[in-house]
Short mmCIF file of the N, C-alpha and C atoms (twelve columns), coordinates in Angstrom:
data_MODEL
# 
_entry.id   MODEL 
# 
loop_
_atom_site.group_PDB 
_atom_site.id 
_atom_site.type_symbol 
_atom_site.label_atom_id 
_atom_site.label_alt_id 
_atom_site.label_comp_id 
_atom_site.label_asym_id 
_atom_site.label_seq_id 
_atom_site.Cartn_x 
_atom_site.Cartn_y 
_atom_site.Cartn_z 
_atom_site.pdbx_PDB_model_num 
ATOM 1   N N  . MET A 1   -7.238  -3.606  13.138  1 
ATOM 2   C CA . MET A 1   -6.558  -3.339  11.888  1 
ATOM 3   C C  . MET A 1   -5.231  -4.103  11.890  1 
ATOM 4   N N  . THR A 2   -5.077  -4.970  10.905  1 
ATOM 5   C CA . THR A 2   -3.858  -5.774  10.850  1 
ATOM 6   C C  . THR A 2   -3.188  -5.753  9.480   1 
ATOM 7   N N  . TYR A 3   -3.726  -5.020  8.527   1 
ATOM 8   C CA . TYR A 3   -3.191  -5.015  7.161   1 
ATOM 9   C C  . TYR A 3   -2.903  -3.594  6.677   1 
ATOM 10  N N  . LEU A 4   -1.814  -3.470  5.908   1 
ATOM 11  C CA . LEU A 4   -1.461  -2.225  5.236   1 
ATOM 12  C C  . LEU A 4   -1.411  -2.515  3.740   1 
ATOM 13  N N  . LEU A 5   -2.170  -1.764  2.959   1 
ATOM 14  C CA . LEU A 5   -2.155  -1.938  1.505   1 
ATOM 15  C C  . LEU A 5   -0.988  -1.166  0.907   1 
ATOM 16  N N  . ASP A 6   -0.251  -1.802  -0.010  1 
ATOM 17  C CA . ASP A 6   0.708   -1.006  -0.770  1 
ATOM 18  C C  . ASP A 6   -0.063  -0.338  -1.909  1 
ATOM 19  N N  . THR A 7   0.608   0.487   -2.674  1 
ATOM 20  C CA . THR A 7   -0.069  1.279   -3.699  1 
ATOM 21  C C  . THR A 7   -0.789  0.412   -4.724  1 
ATOM 22  N N  . ASN A 8   -0.121  -0.624  -5.214  1 
ATOM 23  C CA . ASN A 8   -0.760  -1.476  -6.220  1 
ATOM 24  C C  . ASN A 8   -1.956  -2.226  -5.652  1 
ATOM 25  N N  . ALA A 9   -1.870  -2.672  -4.414  1 
ATOM 26  C CA . ALA A 9   -3.015  -3.351  -3.794  1 
ATOM 27  C C  . ALA A 9   -4.190  -2.384  -3.669  1 
ATOM 28  N N  . TRP A 10  -3.916  -1.142  -3.289  1 
ATOM 29  C CA . TRP A 10  -4.965  -0.124  -3.169  1 
ATOM 30  C C  . TRP A 10  -5.619  0.127   -4.526  1 
ATOM 31  N N  . LEU A 11  -4.798  0.265   -5.570  1 
ATOM 32  C CA . LEU A 11  -5.341  0.479   -6.916  1 
ATOM 33  C C  . LEU A 11  -6.152  -0.723  -7.396  1 
ATOM 34  N N  . HIS A 12  -5.630  -1.918  -7.179  1 
ATOM 35  C CA . HIS A 12  -6.352  -3.121  -7.606  1 
ATOM 36  C C  . HIS A 12  -7.686  -3.254  -6.873  1 
ATOM 37  N N  . TRP A 13  -7.715  -2.910  -5.609  1 
ATOM 38  C CA . TRP A 13  -8.939  -3.010  -4.815  1 
ATOM 39  C C  . TRP A 13  -10.065 -2.217  -5.487  1 
ATOM 40  N N  . PHE A 14  -9.730  -1.054  -6.056  1 
ATOM 41  C CA . PHE A 14  -10.759 -0.203  -6.655  1 
ATOM 42  C C  . PHE A 14  -10.908 -0.368  -8.156  1 
ATOM 43  N N  . HIS A 15  -9.886  -0.852  -8.855  1 
ATOM 44  C CA . HIS A 15  -9.941  -0.949  -10.315 1 
ATOM 45  C C  . HIS A 15  -10.082 -2.378  -10.826 1 
ATOM 46  N N  . ARG A 16  -9.365  -3.312  -10.216 1 
ATOM 47  C CA . ARG A 16  -9.346  -4.686  -10.731 1 
ATOM 48  C C  . ARG A 16  -9.308  -5.706  -9.595  1 
ATOM 49  N N  . PRO A 17  -10.292 -5.704  -8.722  1 
ATOM 50  C CA . PRO A 17  -10.242 -6.628  -7.583  1 
ATOM 51  C C  . PRO A 17  -10.223 -8.097  -7.995  1 
ATOM 52  N N  . ALA A 18  -10.799 -8.426  -9.145  1 
ATOM 53  C CA . ALA A 18  -10.830 -9.828  -9.591  1 
ATOM 54  C C  . ALA A 18  -9.433  -10.360 -9.888  1 
ATOM 55  N N  . GLU A 19  -8.473  -9.468  -10.124 1 
ATOM 56  C CA . GLU A 19  -7.105  -9.891  -10.419 1 
ATOM 57  C C  . GLU A 19  -6.288  -10.161 -9.160  1 
ATOM 58  N N  . MET A 20  -6.855  -9.879  -8.000  1 
ATOM 59  C CA . MET A 20  -6.145  -10.115 -6.744  1 
ATOM 60  C C  . MET A 20  -6.310  -11.569 -6.318  1 
ATOM 61  N N  . SER A 21  -5.395  -12.038 -5.483  1 
ATOM 62  C CA . SER A 21  -5.484  -13.406 -4.974  1 
ATOM 63  C C  . SER A 21  -6.769  -13.580 -4.167  1 
ATOM 64  N N  . ALA A 22  -7.211  -14.813 -4.052  1 
ATOM 65  C CA . ALA A 22  -8.424  -15.112 -3.283  1 
ATOM 66  C C  . ALA A 22  -8.259  -14.669 -1.833  1 
ATOM 67  N N  . ALA A 23  -7.074  -14.874 -1.268  1 
ATOM 68  C CA . ALA A 23  -6.836  -14.486 0.126   1 
ATOM 69  C C  . ALA A 23  -6.936  -12.975 0.301   1 
ATOM 70  N N  . ALA A 24  -6.384  -12.214 -0.638  1 
ATOM 71  C CA . ALA A 24  -6.453  -10.754 -0.551  1 
ATOM 72  C C  . ALA A 24  -7.892  -10.269 -0.723  1 
ATOM 73  N N  . ARG A 25  -8.617  -10.838 -1.677  1 
ATOM 74  C CA . ARG A 25  -10.026 -10.448 -1.883  1 
ATOM 75  C C  . ARG A 25  -10.861 -10.770 -0.650  1 
ATOM 76  N N  . GLN A 26  -10.636 -11.933 -0.070  1 
ATOM 77  C CA . GLN A 26  -11.396 -12.331 1.120   1 
ATOM 78  C C  . GLN A 26  -11.140 -11.345 2.259   1 
ATOM 79  N N  . MET A 27  -9.886  -10.970 2.450   1 
ATOM 80  C CA . MET A 27  -9.554  -10.021 3.504   1 
ATOM 81  C C  . MET A 27  -10.226 -8.675  3.237   1 
ATOM 82  N N  . LEU A 28  -10.163 -8.188  1.995   1 
ATOM 83  C CA . LEU A 28  -10.729 -6.882  1.664   1 
ATOM 84  C C  . LEU A 28  -12.250 -6.877  1.652   1 
ATOM 85  N N  . ASN A 29  -12.873 -8.019  1.375   1 
ATOM 86  C CA . ASN A 29  -14.333 -8.090  1.342   1 
ATOM 87  C C  . ASN A 29  -14.951 -8.188  2.723   1 
ATOM 88  N N  . GLY A 30  -14.130 -8.404  3.736   1 
ATOM 89  C CA . GLY A 30  -14.633 -8.489  5.102   1 
ATOM 90  C C  . GLY A 30  -14.944 -7.108  5.654   1 
ATOM 91  N N  . GLU A 31  -15.299 -7.075  6.900   1 
ATOM 92  C CA . GLU A 31  -15.633 -5.811  7.566   1 
ATOM 93  C C  . GLU A 31  -14.403 -5.151  8.169   1 
ATOM 94  N N  . ARG A 32  -13.265 -5.586  7.770   1 
ATOM 95  C CA . ARG A 32  -12.008 -5.163  8.377   1 
ATOM 96  C C  . ARG A 32  -11.567 -3.782  7.880   1 
ATOM 97  N N  . THR A 33  -10.951 -3.029  8.782   1 
ATOM 98  C CA . THR A 33  -10.336 -1.755  8.430   1 
ATOM 99  C C  . THR A 33  -8.901  -2.020  8.009   1 
ATOM 100 N N  . VAL A 34  -8.467  -1.410  6.937   1 
ATOM 101 C CA . VAL A 34  -7.093  -1.560  6.471   1 
ATOM 102 C C  . VAL A 34  -6.384  -0.213  6.548   1 
ATOM 103 N N  . ALA A 35  -5.064  -0.263  6.598   1 
ATOM 104 C CA . ALA A 35  -4.256  0.947   6.696   1 
ATOM 105 C C  . ALA A 35  -3.651  1.284   5.339   1 
ATOM 106 N N  . LEU A 36  -3.276  2.548   5.197   1 
ATOM 107 C CA . LEU A 36  -2.644  3.032   3.976   1 
ATOM 108 C C  . LEU A 36  -1.606  4.075   4.362   1 
ATOM 109 N N  . SER A 37  -0.464  4.047   3.691   1 
ATOM 110 C CA . SER A 37  0.567   5.067   3.880   1 
ATOM 111 C C  . SER A 37  0.270   6.250   2.961   1 
ATOM 112 N N  . PRO A 38  0.544   7.470   3.411   1 
ATOM 113 C CA . PRO A 38  0.390   8.623   2.524   1 
ATOM 114 C C  . PRO A 38  1.259   8.517   1.270   1 
ATOM 115 N N  . MET A 39  2.311   7.698   1.322   1 
ATOM 116 C CA . MET A 39  3.160   7.507   0.140   1 
ATOM 117 C C  . MET A 39  2.370   6.896   -1.007  1 
ATOM 118 N N  . SER A 40  1.340   6.137   -0.704  1 
ATOM 119 C CA . SER A 40  0.515   5.568   -1.771  1 
ATOM 120 C C  . SER A 40  -0.241  6.659   -2.516  1 
ATOM 121 N N  . ILE A 41  -0.676  7.679   -1.802  1 
ATOM 122 C CA . ILE A 41  -1.342  8.807   -2.461  1 
ATOM 123 C C  . ILE A 41  -0.339  9.542   -3.351  1 
ATOM 124 N N  . VAL A 42  0.882   9.723   -2.856  1 
ATOM 125 C CA . VAL A 42  1.938   10.356  -3.651  1 
ATOM 126 C C  . VAL A 42  2.186   9.553   -4.927  1 
ATOM 127 N N  . GLU A 43  2.285   8.221   -4.804  1 
ATOM 128 C CA . GLU A 43  2.546   7.386   -5.981  1 
ATOM 129 C C  . GLU A 43  1.407   7.449   -6.997  1 
ATOM 130 N N  . VAL A 44  0.166   7.422   -6.523  1 
ATOM 131 C CA . VAL A 44  -0.978  7.513   -7.433  1 
ATOM 132 C C  . VAL A 44  -0.979  8.877   -8.126  1 
ATOM 133 N N  . ALA A 45  -0.740  9.937   -7.366  1 
ATOM 134 C CA . ALA A 45  -0.711  11.278  -7.955  1 
ATOM 135 C C  . ALA A 45  0.394   11.385  -9.005  1 
ATOM 136 N N  . GLN A 46  1.550   10.816  -8.709  1 
ATOM 137 C CA . GLN A 46  2.668   10.861  -9.654  1 
ATOM 138 C C  . GLN A 46  2.338   10.095  -10.934 1 
ATOM 139 N N  . LYS A 47  1.790   8.889   -10.802 1 
ATOM 140 C CA . LYS A 47  1.420   8.089   -11.979 1 
ATOM 141 C C  . LYS A 47  0.363   8.811   -12.813 1 
ATOM 142 N N  . HIS A 48  -0.603  9.409   -12.143 1 
ATOM 143 C CA . HIS A 48  -1.663  10.134  -12.844 1 
ATOM 144 C C  . HIS A 48  -1.085  11.364  -13.562 1 
ATOM 145 N N  . HIS A 49  -0.243  12.104  -12.873 1 
ATOM 146 C CA . HIS A 49  0.368   13.312  -13.443 1 
ATOM 147 C C  . HIS A 49  1.202   12.988  -14.680 1 
ATOM 148 N N  . LYS A 50  1.881   11.855  -14.659 1 
ATOM 149 C CA . LYS A 50  2.731   11.456  -15.791 1 
ATOM 150 C C  . LYS A 50  1.944   10.762  -16.900 1 
ATOM 151 N N  . GLY A 51  0.628   10.624  -16.707 1 
ATOM 152 C CA . GLY A 51  -0.209  10.016  -17.734 1 
ATOM 153 C C  . GLY A 51  -0.165  8.498   -17.758 1 
ATOM 154 N N  . ARG A 52  0.366   7.878   -16.711 1 
ATOM 155 C CA . ARG A 52  0.455   6.416   -16.654 1 
ATOM 156 C C  . ARG A 52  -0.715  5.786   -15.913 1 
ATOM 157 N N  . LEU A 53  -1.621  6.615   -15.417 1 
ATOM 158 C CA . LEU A 53  -2.779  6.098   -14.692 1 
ATOM 159 C C  . LEU A 53  -3.986  6.958   -15.013 1 
ATOM 160 N N  . GLY A 54  -4.912  6.392   -15.744 1 
ATOM 161 C CA . GLY A 54  -6.159  7.089   -16.024 1 
ATOM 162 C C  . GLY A 54  -7.146  6.832   -14.897 1 
ATOM 163 N N  . LEU A 55  -7.829  7.858   -14.493 1 
ATOM 164 C CA . LEU A 55  -8.832  7.737   -13.434 1 
ATOM 165 C C  . LEU A 55  -10.178 8.201   -13.979 1 
ATOM 166 N N  . PRO A 56  -11.276 7.605   -13.504 1 
ATOM 167 C CA . PRO A 56  -12.597 7.960   -14.023 1 
ATOM 168 C C  . PRO A 56  -13.103 9.324   -13.557 1 
ATOM 169 N N  . VAL A 57  -12.463 9.873   -12.529 1 
ATOM 170 C CA . VAL A 57  -12.852 11.171  -11.961 1 
ATOM 171 C C  . VAL A 57  -11.564 11.940  -11.656 1 
ATOM 172 N N  . PRO A 58  -11.649 13.245  -11.354 1 
ATOM 173 C CA . PRO A 58  -10.441 13.989  -10.989 1 
ATOM 174 C C  . PRO A 58  -9.706  13.327  -9.811  1 
ATOM 175 N N  . LEU A 59  -8.391  13.507  -9.787  1 
ATOM 176 C CA . LEU A 59  -7.540  12.837  -8.803  1 
ATOM 177 C C  . LEU A 59  -8.007  13.050  -7.370  1 
ATOM 178 N N  . ASP A 60  -8.266  14.293  -6.985  1 
ATOM 179 C CA . ASP A 60  -8.663  14.543  -5.597  1 
ATOM 180 C C  . ASP A 60  -9.967  13.840  -5.249  1 
ATOM 181 N N  . GLN A 61  -10.885 13.792  -6.180  1 
ATOM 182 C CA . GLN A 61  -12.150 13.081  -5.954  1 
ATOM 183 C C  . GLN A 61  -11.900 11.579  -5.849  1 
ATOM 184 N N  . TRP A 62  -11.029 11.027  -6.710  1 
ATOM 185 C CA . TRP A 62  -10.719 9.597   -6.666  1 
ATOM 186 C C  . TRP A 62  -10.106 9.225   -5.321  1 
ATOM 187 N N  . VAL A 63  -9.179  10.064  -4.837  1 
ATOM 188 C CA . VAL A 63  -8.543  9.771   -3.546  1 
ATOM 189 C C  . VAL A 63  -9.589  9.766   -2.441  1 
ATOM 190 N N  . ARG A 64  -10.457 10.760  -2.411  1 
ATOM 191 C CA . ARG A 64  -11.502 10.794  -1.370  1 
ATOM 192 C C  . ARG A 64  -12.393 9.559   -1.453  1 
ATOM 193 N N  . GLN A 65  -12.785 9.156   -2.662  1 
ATOM 194 C CA . GLN A 65  -13.643 7.978   -2.834  1 
ATOM 195 C C  . GLN A 65  -12.911 6.690   -2.468  1 
ATOM 196 N N  . SER A 66  -11.594 6.694   -2.604  1 
ATOM 197 C CA . SER A 66  -10.799 5.494   -2.367  1 
ATOM 198 C C  . SER A 66  -10.294 5.390   -0.932  1 
ATOM 199 N N  . LEU A 67  -10.758 6.283   -0.086  1 
ATOM 200 C CA . LEU A 67  -10.463 6.232   1.344   1 
ATOM 201 C C  . LEU A 67  -11.783 6.166   2.109   1 
ATOM 202 N N  . PRO A 68  -12.575 5.111   1.868   1 
ATOM 203 C CA . PRO A 68  -13.896 5.060   2.494   1 
ATOM 204 C C  . PRO A 68  -13.812 5.093   4.019   1 
ATOM 205 N N  . ALA A 69  -14.613 5.978   4.605   1 
ATOM 206 C CA . ALA A 69  -14.634 6.124   6.063   1 
ATOM 207 C C  . ALA A 69  -14.936 4.784   6.717   1 
ATOM 208 N N  . GLY A 70  -14.170 4.469   7.729   1 
ATOM 209 C CA . GLY A 70  -14.380 3.229   8.456   1 
ATOM 210 C C  . GLY A 70  -13.708 2.021   7.834   1 
ATOM 211 N N  . ARG A 71  -13.241 2.127   6.597   1 
ATOM 212 C CA . ARG A 71  -12.584 0.994   5.919   1 
ATOM 213 C C  . ARG A 71  -11.089 1.205   5.755   1 
ATOM 214 N N  . VAL A 72  -10.665 2.454   5.514   1 
ATOM 215 C CA . VAL A 72  -9.253  2.737   5.289   1 
ATOM 216 C C  . VAL A 72  -8.799  3.805   6.279   1 
ATOM 217 N N  . ARG A 73  -7.733  3.481   6.982   1 
ATOM 218 C CA . ARG A 73  -7.148  4.440   7.926   1 
ATOM 219 C C  . ARG A 73  -5.807  4.897   7.362   1 
ATOM 220 N N  . LEU A 74  -5.680  6.183   7.142   1 
ATOM 221 C CA . LEU A 74  -4.443  6.759   6.634   1 
ATOM 222 C C  . LEU A 74  -3.492  6.952   7.813   1 
ATOM 223 N N  . LEU A 75  -2.355  6.257   7.782   1 
ATOM 224 C CA . LEU A 75  -1.380  6.347   8.867   1 
ATOM 225 C C  . LEU A 75  -0.444  7.528   8.631   1 
ATOM 226 N N  . PRO A 76  0.085   8.114   9.704   1 
ATOM 227 C CA . PRO A 76  1.000   9.241   9.521   1 
ATOM 228 C C  . PRO A 76  2.362   8.776   9.008   1 
ATOM 229 N N  . LEU A 77  3.020   9.654   8.281   1 
ATOM 230 C CA . LEU A 77  4.400   9.422   7.861   1 
ATOM 231 C C  . LEU A 77  5.275   10.147  8.874   1 
ATOM 232 N N  . THR A 78  5.976   9.384   9.691   1 
ATOM 233 C CA . THR A 78  6.758   9.953   10.786  1 
ATOM 234 C C  . THR A 78  8.253   9.895   10.491  1 
ATOM 235 N N  . ALA A 79  9.018   10.622  11.296  1 
ATOM 236 C CA . ALA A 79  10.479  10.568  11.183  1 
ATOM 237 C C  . ALA A 79  10.973  9.150   11.442  1 
ATOM 238 N N  . GLU A 80  10.364  8.455   12.387  1 
ATOM 239 C CA . GLU A 80  10.761  7.078   12.695  1 
ATOM 240 C C  . GLU A 80  10.597  6.172   11.468  1 
ATOM 241 N N  . ILE A 81  9.502   6.335   10.750  1 
ATOM 242 C CA . ILE A 81  9.273   5.542   9.532   1 
ATOM 243 C C  . ILE A 81  10.316  5.897   8.472   1 
ATOM 244 N N  . ALA A 82  10.556  7.185   8.277   1 
ATOM 245 C CA . ALA A 82  11.537  7.613   7.275   1 
ATOM 246 C C  . ALA A 82  12.922  7.059   7.590   1 
ATOM 247 N N  . LEU A 83  13.302  7.067   8.842   1 
ATOM 248 C CA . LEU A 83  14.611  6.532   9.229   1 
ATOM 249 C C  . LEU A 83  14.658  5.016   9.088   1 
ATOM 250 N N  . ARG A 84  13.584  4.335   9.471   1 
ATOM 251 C CA . ARG A 84  13.544  2.867   9.365   1 
ATOM 252 C C  . ARG A 84  13.648  2.424   7.913   1 
ATOM 253 N N  . ALA A 85  13.105  3.204   7.013   1 
ATOM 254 C CA . ALA A 85  13.124  2.856   5.590   1 
ATOM 255 C C  . ALA A 85  14.542  2.704   5.053   1 
ATOM 256 N N  . TYR A 86  15.496  3.361   5.677   1 
ATOM 257 C CA . TYR A 86  16.873  3.289   5.191   1 
ATOM 258 C C  . TYR A 86  17.809  2.576   6.158   1 
ATOM 259 N N  . GLN A 87  17.253  1.780   7.061   1 
ATOM 260 C CA . GLN A 87  18.072  0.906   7.900   1 
ATOM 261 C C  . GLN A 87  18.266  -0.454  7.242   1 
ATOM 262 N N  . TRP A 88  17.536  -0.734  6.191   1 
ATOM 263 C CA . TRP A 88  17.729  -1.966  5.431   1 
ATOM 264 C C  . TRP A 88  18.928  -1.788  4.506   1 
ATOM 265 N N  . PRO A 89  19.536  -2.891  4.054   1 
ATOM 266 C CA . PRO A 89  20.661  -2.776  3.117   1 
ATOM 267 C C  . PRO A 89  20.213  -2.189  1.775   1 
ATOM 268 N N  . ASP A 90  21.182  -1.742  0.995   1 
ATOM 269 C CA . ASP A 90  20.894  -1.107  -0.296  1 
ATOM 270 C C  . ASP A 90  20.090  -1.996  -1.229  1 
ATOM 271 N N  . ASP A 91  20.303  -3.311  -1.154  1 
ATOM 272 C CA . ASP A 91  19.598  -4.216  -2.068  1 
ATOM 273 C C  . ASP A 91  18.180  -4.551  -1.606  1 
ATOM 274 N N  . PHE A 92  17.743  -3.962  -0.495  1 
ATOM 275 C CA . PHE A 92  16.392  -4.221  0.006   1 
ATOM 276 C C  . PHE A 92  15.346  -3.848  -1.036  1 
ATOM 277 N N  . HIS A 93  15.385  -2.627  -1.495  1 
ATOM 278 C CA . HIS A 93  14.468  -2.148  -2.533  1 
ATOM 279 C C  . HIS A 93  14.971  -0.798  -3.008  1 
ATOM 280 N N  . GLY A 94  14.930  -0.568  -4.301  1 
ATOM 281 C CA . GLY A 94  15.414  0.684   -4.857  1 
ATOM 282 C C  . GLY A 94  14.409  1.822   -4.823  1 
ATOM 283 N N  . ASP A 95  13.140  1.506   -4.651  1 
ATOM 284 C CA . ASP A 95  12.084  2.517   -4.694  1 
ATOM 285 C C  . ASP A 95  11.866  3.103   -3.296  1 
ATOM 286 N N  . PRO A 96  12.122  4.408   -3.108  1 
ATOM 287 C CA . PRO A 96  11.932  5.016   -1.792  1 
ATOM 288 C C  . PRO A 96  10.504  4.852   -1.256  1 
ATOM 289 N N  . ALA A 97  9.513   4.934   -2.126  1 
ATOM 290 C CA . ALA A 97  8.123   4.785   -1.672  1 
ATOM 291 C C  . ALA A 97  7.893   3.389   -1.106  1 
ATOM 292 N N  . ASP A 98  8.414   2.366   -1.774  1 
ATOM 293 C CA . ASP A 98  8.246   1.002   -1.273  1 
ATOM 294 C C  . ASP A 98  8.974   0.804   0.048   1 
ATOM 295 N N  . ARG A 99  10.123  1.430   0.208   1 
ATOM 296 C CA . ARG A 99  10.838  1.355   1.484   1 
ATOM 297 C C  . ARG A 99  9.995   1.980   2.601   1 
ATOM 298 N N  . ILE A 100 9.405   3.137   2.320   1 
ATOM 299 C CA . ILE A 100 8.594   3.824   3.331   1 
ATOM 300 C C  . ILE A 100 7.345   3.014   3.656   1 
ATOM 301 N N  . ILE A 101 6.695   2.464   2.652   1 
ATOM 302 C CA . ILE A 101 5.497   1.651   2.882   1 
ATOM 303 C C  . ILE A 101 5.855   0.410   3.694   1 
ATOM 304 N N  . ALA A 102 6.957   -0.248  3.360   1 
ATOM 305 C CA . ALA A 102 7.388   -1.432  4.114   1 
ATOM 306 C C  . ALA A 102 7.742   -1.059  5.553   1 
ATOM 307 N N  . ALA A 103 8.444   0.052   5.738   1 
ATOM 308 C CA . ALA A 103 8.799   0.494   7.089   1 
ATOM 309 C C  . ALA A 103 7.547   0.806   7.904   1 
ATOM 310 N N  . THR A 104 6.546   1.381   7.271   1 
ATOM 311 C CA . THR A 104 5.275   1.657   7.953   1 
ATOM 312 C C  . THR A 104 4.650   0.359   8.441   1 
ATOM 313 N N  . ALA A 105 4.635   -0.650  7.582   1 
ATOM 314 C CA . ALA A 105 4.070   -1.948  7.972   1 
ATOM 315 C C  . ALA A 105 4.846   -2.555  9.132   1 
ATOM 316 N N  . VAL A 106 6.157   -2.541  9.040   1 
ATOM 317 C CA . VAL A 106 6.989   -3.153  10.083  1 
ATOM 318 C C  . VAL A 106 6.810   -2.433  11.414  1 
ATOM 319 N N  . LEU A 107 6.891   -1.112  11.421  1 
ATOM 320 C CA . LEU A 107 6.803   -0.359  12.674  1 
ATOM 321 C C  . LEU A 107 5.416   -0.416  13.305  1 
ATOM 322 N N  . HIS A 108 4.388   -0.573  12.490  1 
ATOM 323 C CA . HIS A 108 3.024   -0.684  13.027  1 
ATOM 324 C C  . HIS A 108 2.615   -2.142  13.238  1 
ATOM 325 N N  . ARG A 109 3.539   -3.054  12.951  1 
ATOM 326 C CA . ARG A 109 3.298   -4.502  13.079  1 
ATOM 327 C C  . ARG A 109 2.071   -4.933  12.270  1 
ATOM 328 N N  . LEU A 110 2.051   -4.503  11.013  1 
ATOM 329 C CA . LEU A 110 0.959   -4.823  10.106  1 
ATOM 330 C C  . LEU A 110 1.448   -5.761  9.012   1 
ATOM 331 N N  . THR A 111 0.538   -6.540  8.463   1 
ATOM 332 C CA . THR A 111 0.835   -7.376  7.307   1 
ATOM 333 C C  . THR A 111 0.693   -6.515  6.063   1 
ATOM 334 N N  . LEU A 112 1.733   -6.497  5.242   1 
ATOM 335 C CA . LEU A 112 1.733   -5.695  4.023   1 
ATOM 336 C C  . LEU A 112 1.081   -6.480  2.894   1 
ATOM 337 N N  . VAL A 113 0.025   -5.931  2.314   1 
ATOM 338 C CA . VAL A 113 -0.671  -6.550  1.186   1 
ATOM 339 C C  . VAL A 113 -0.007  -6.021  -0.079  1 
ATOM 340 N N  . THR A 114 0.648   -6.918  -0.832  1 
ATOM 341 C CA . THR A 114 1.493   -6.491  -1.943  1 
ATOM 342 C C  . THR A 114 1.655   -7.589  -2.983  1 
ATOM 343 N N  . SER A 115 2.041   -7.183  -4.179  1 
ATOM 344 C CA . SER A 115 2.435   -8.142  -5.214  1 
ATOM 345 C C  . SER A 115 3.933   -8.033  -5.489  1 
ATOM 346 N N  . ASP A 116 4.616   -7.171  -4.754  1 
ATOM 347 C CA . ASP A 116 6.038   -6.903  -4.970  1 
ATOM 348 C C  . ASP A 116 6.879   -8.083  -4.476  1 
ATOM 349 N N  . GLU A 117 7.488   -8.789  -5.416  1 
ATOM 350 C CA . GLU A 117 8.265   -9.994  -5.084  1 
ATOM 351 C C  . GLU A 117 9.434   -9.702  -4.152  1 
ATOM 352 N N  . LYS A 118 10.064  -8.533  -4.291  1 
ATOM 353 C CA . LYS A 118 11.172  -8.187  -3.399  1 
ATOM 354 C C  . LYS A 118 10.697  -8.096  -1.956  1 
ATOM 355 N N  . LEU A 119 9.532   -7.517  -1.757  1 
ATOM 356 C CA . LEU A 119 8.997   -7.383  -0.402  1 
ATOM 357 C C  . LEU A 119 8.491   -8.722  0.120   1 
ATOM 358 N N  . ILE A 120 7.847   -9.496  -0.735  1 
ATOM 359 C CA . ILE A 120 7.342   -10.811 -0.332  1 
ATOM 360 C C  . ILE A 120 8.493   -11.714 0.100   1 
ATOM 361 N N  . ALA A 121 9.641   -11.576 -0.540  1 
ATOM 362 C CA . ALA A 121 10.798  -12.425 -0.237  1 
ATOM 363 C C  . ALA A 121 11.498  -12.044 1.069   1 
ATOM 364 N N  . ARG A 122 11.209  -10.885 1.609   1 
ATOM 365 C CA . ARG A 122 11.892  -10.433 2.824   1 
ATOM 366 C C  . ARG A 122 11.333  -11.144 4.052   1 
ATOM 367 N N  . PRO A 123 12.191  -11.796 4.839   1 
ATOM 368 C CA . PRO A 123 11.701  -12.471 6.043   1 
ATOM 369 C C  . PRO A 123 11.299  -11.498 7.150   1 
ATOM 370 N N  . ASP A 124 11.773  -10.259 7.084   1 
ATOM 371 C CA . ASP A 124 11.480  -9.287  8.135   1 
ATOM 372 C C  . ASP A 124 10.269  -8.406  7.822   1 
ATOM 373 N N  . VAL A 125 9.591   -8.675  6.709   1 
ATOM 374 C CA . VAL A 125 8.360   -7.958  6.355   1 
ATOM 375 C C  . VAL A 125 7.265   -9.008  6.186   1 
ATOM 376 N N  . THR A 126 6.253   -8.958  7.036   1 
ATOM 377 C CA . THR A 126 5.133   -9.898  6.936   1 
ATOM 378 C C  . THR A 126 4.234   -9.441  5.794   1 
ATOM 379 N N  . THR A 127 3.940   -10.357 4.865   1 
ATOM 380 C CA . THR A 127 3.173   -9.971  3.680   1 
ATOM 381 C C  . THR A 127 2.006   -10.915 3.409   1 
ATOM 382 N N  . LEU A 128 1.042   -10.397 2.676   1 
ATOM 383 C CA . LEU A 128 -0.044  -11.167 2.082   1 
ATOM 384 C C  . LEU A 128 0.020   -10.855 0.593   1 
ATOM 385 N N  . SER A 129 0.294   -11.864 -0.211  1 
ATOM 386 C CA . SER A 129 0.463   -11.650 -1.646  1 
ATOM 387 C C  . SER A 129 -0.877  -11.420 -2.334  1 
ATOM 388 N N  . THR A 130 -0.890  -10.454 -3.241  1 
ATOM 389 C CA . THR A 130 -2.091  -10.218 -4.045  1 
ATOM 390 C C  . THR A 130 -2.060  -11.035 -5.324  1 
ATOM 391 N N  . ARG A 131 -1.012  -11.813 -5.542  1 
ATOM 392 C CA . ARG A 131 -0.880  -12.629 -6.765  1 
ATOM 393 C C  . ARG A 131 -1.599  -13.944 -6.609  1 
# 
């Protein structure tokens, strides 16, 4: 396992994979296991609750279907990750979820699959762009 999906990459994988970059699709279409932060589940639940994300099935069912056994490994959210998320300067990223997801990737030495330009621009976060 060498990749961590951010929330948008996870959503695109299941809703709009054709909109992802060829490199991201190739990685996801392989037999590789990818990682996910629990913060991505929080973000999806929040978007759904606020009516900004329609899902074809109830949220809990969608989450279970979107964590296929053997393909997605849910990583723990630890105190070390939470602390690392705020060791970056204030201009790193304003979204706490993105900070936690990036810290998870860095501490686990994973490549973050993302379309977030702020994260892609960071030299200390290894990324694979979905754009």
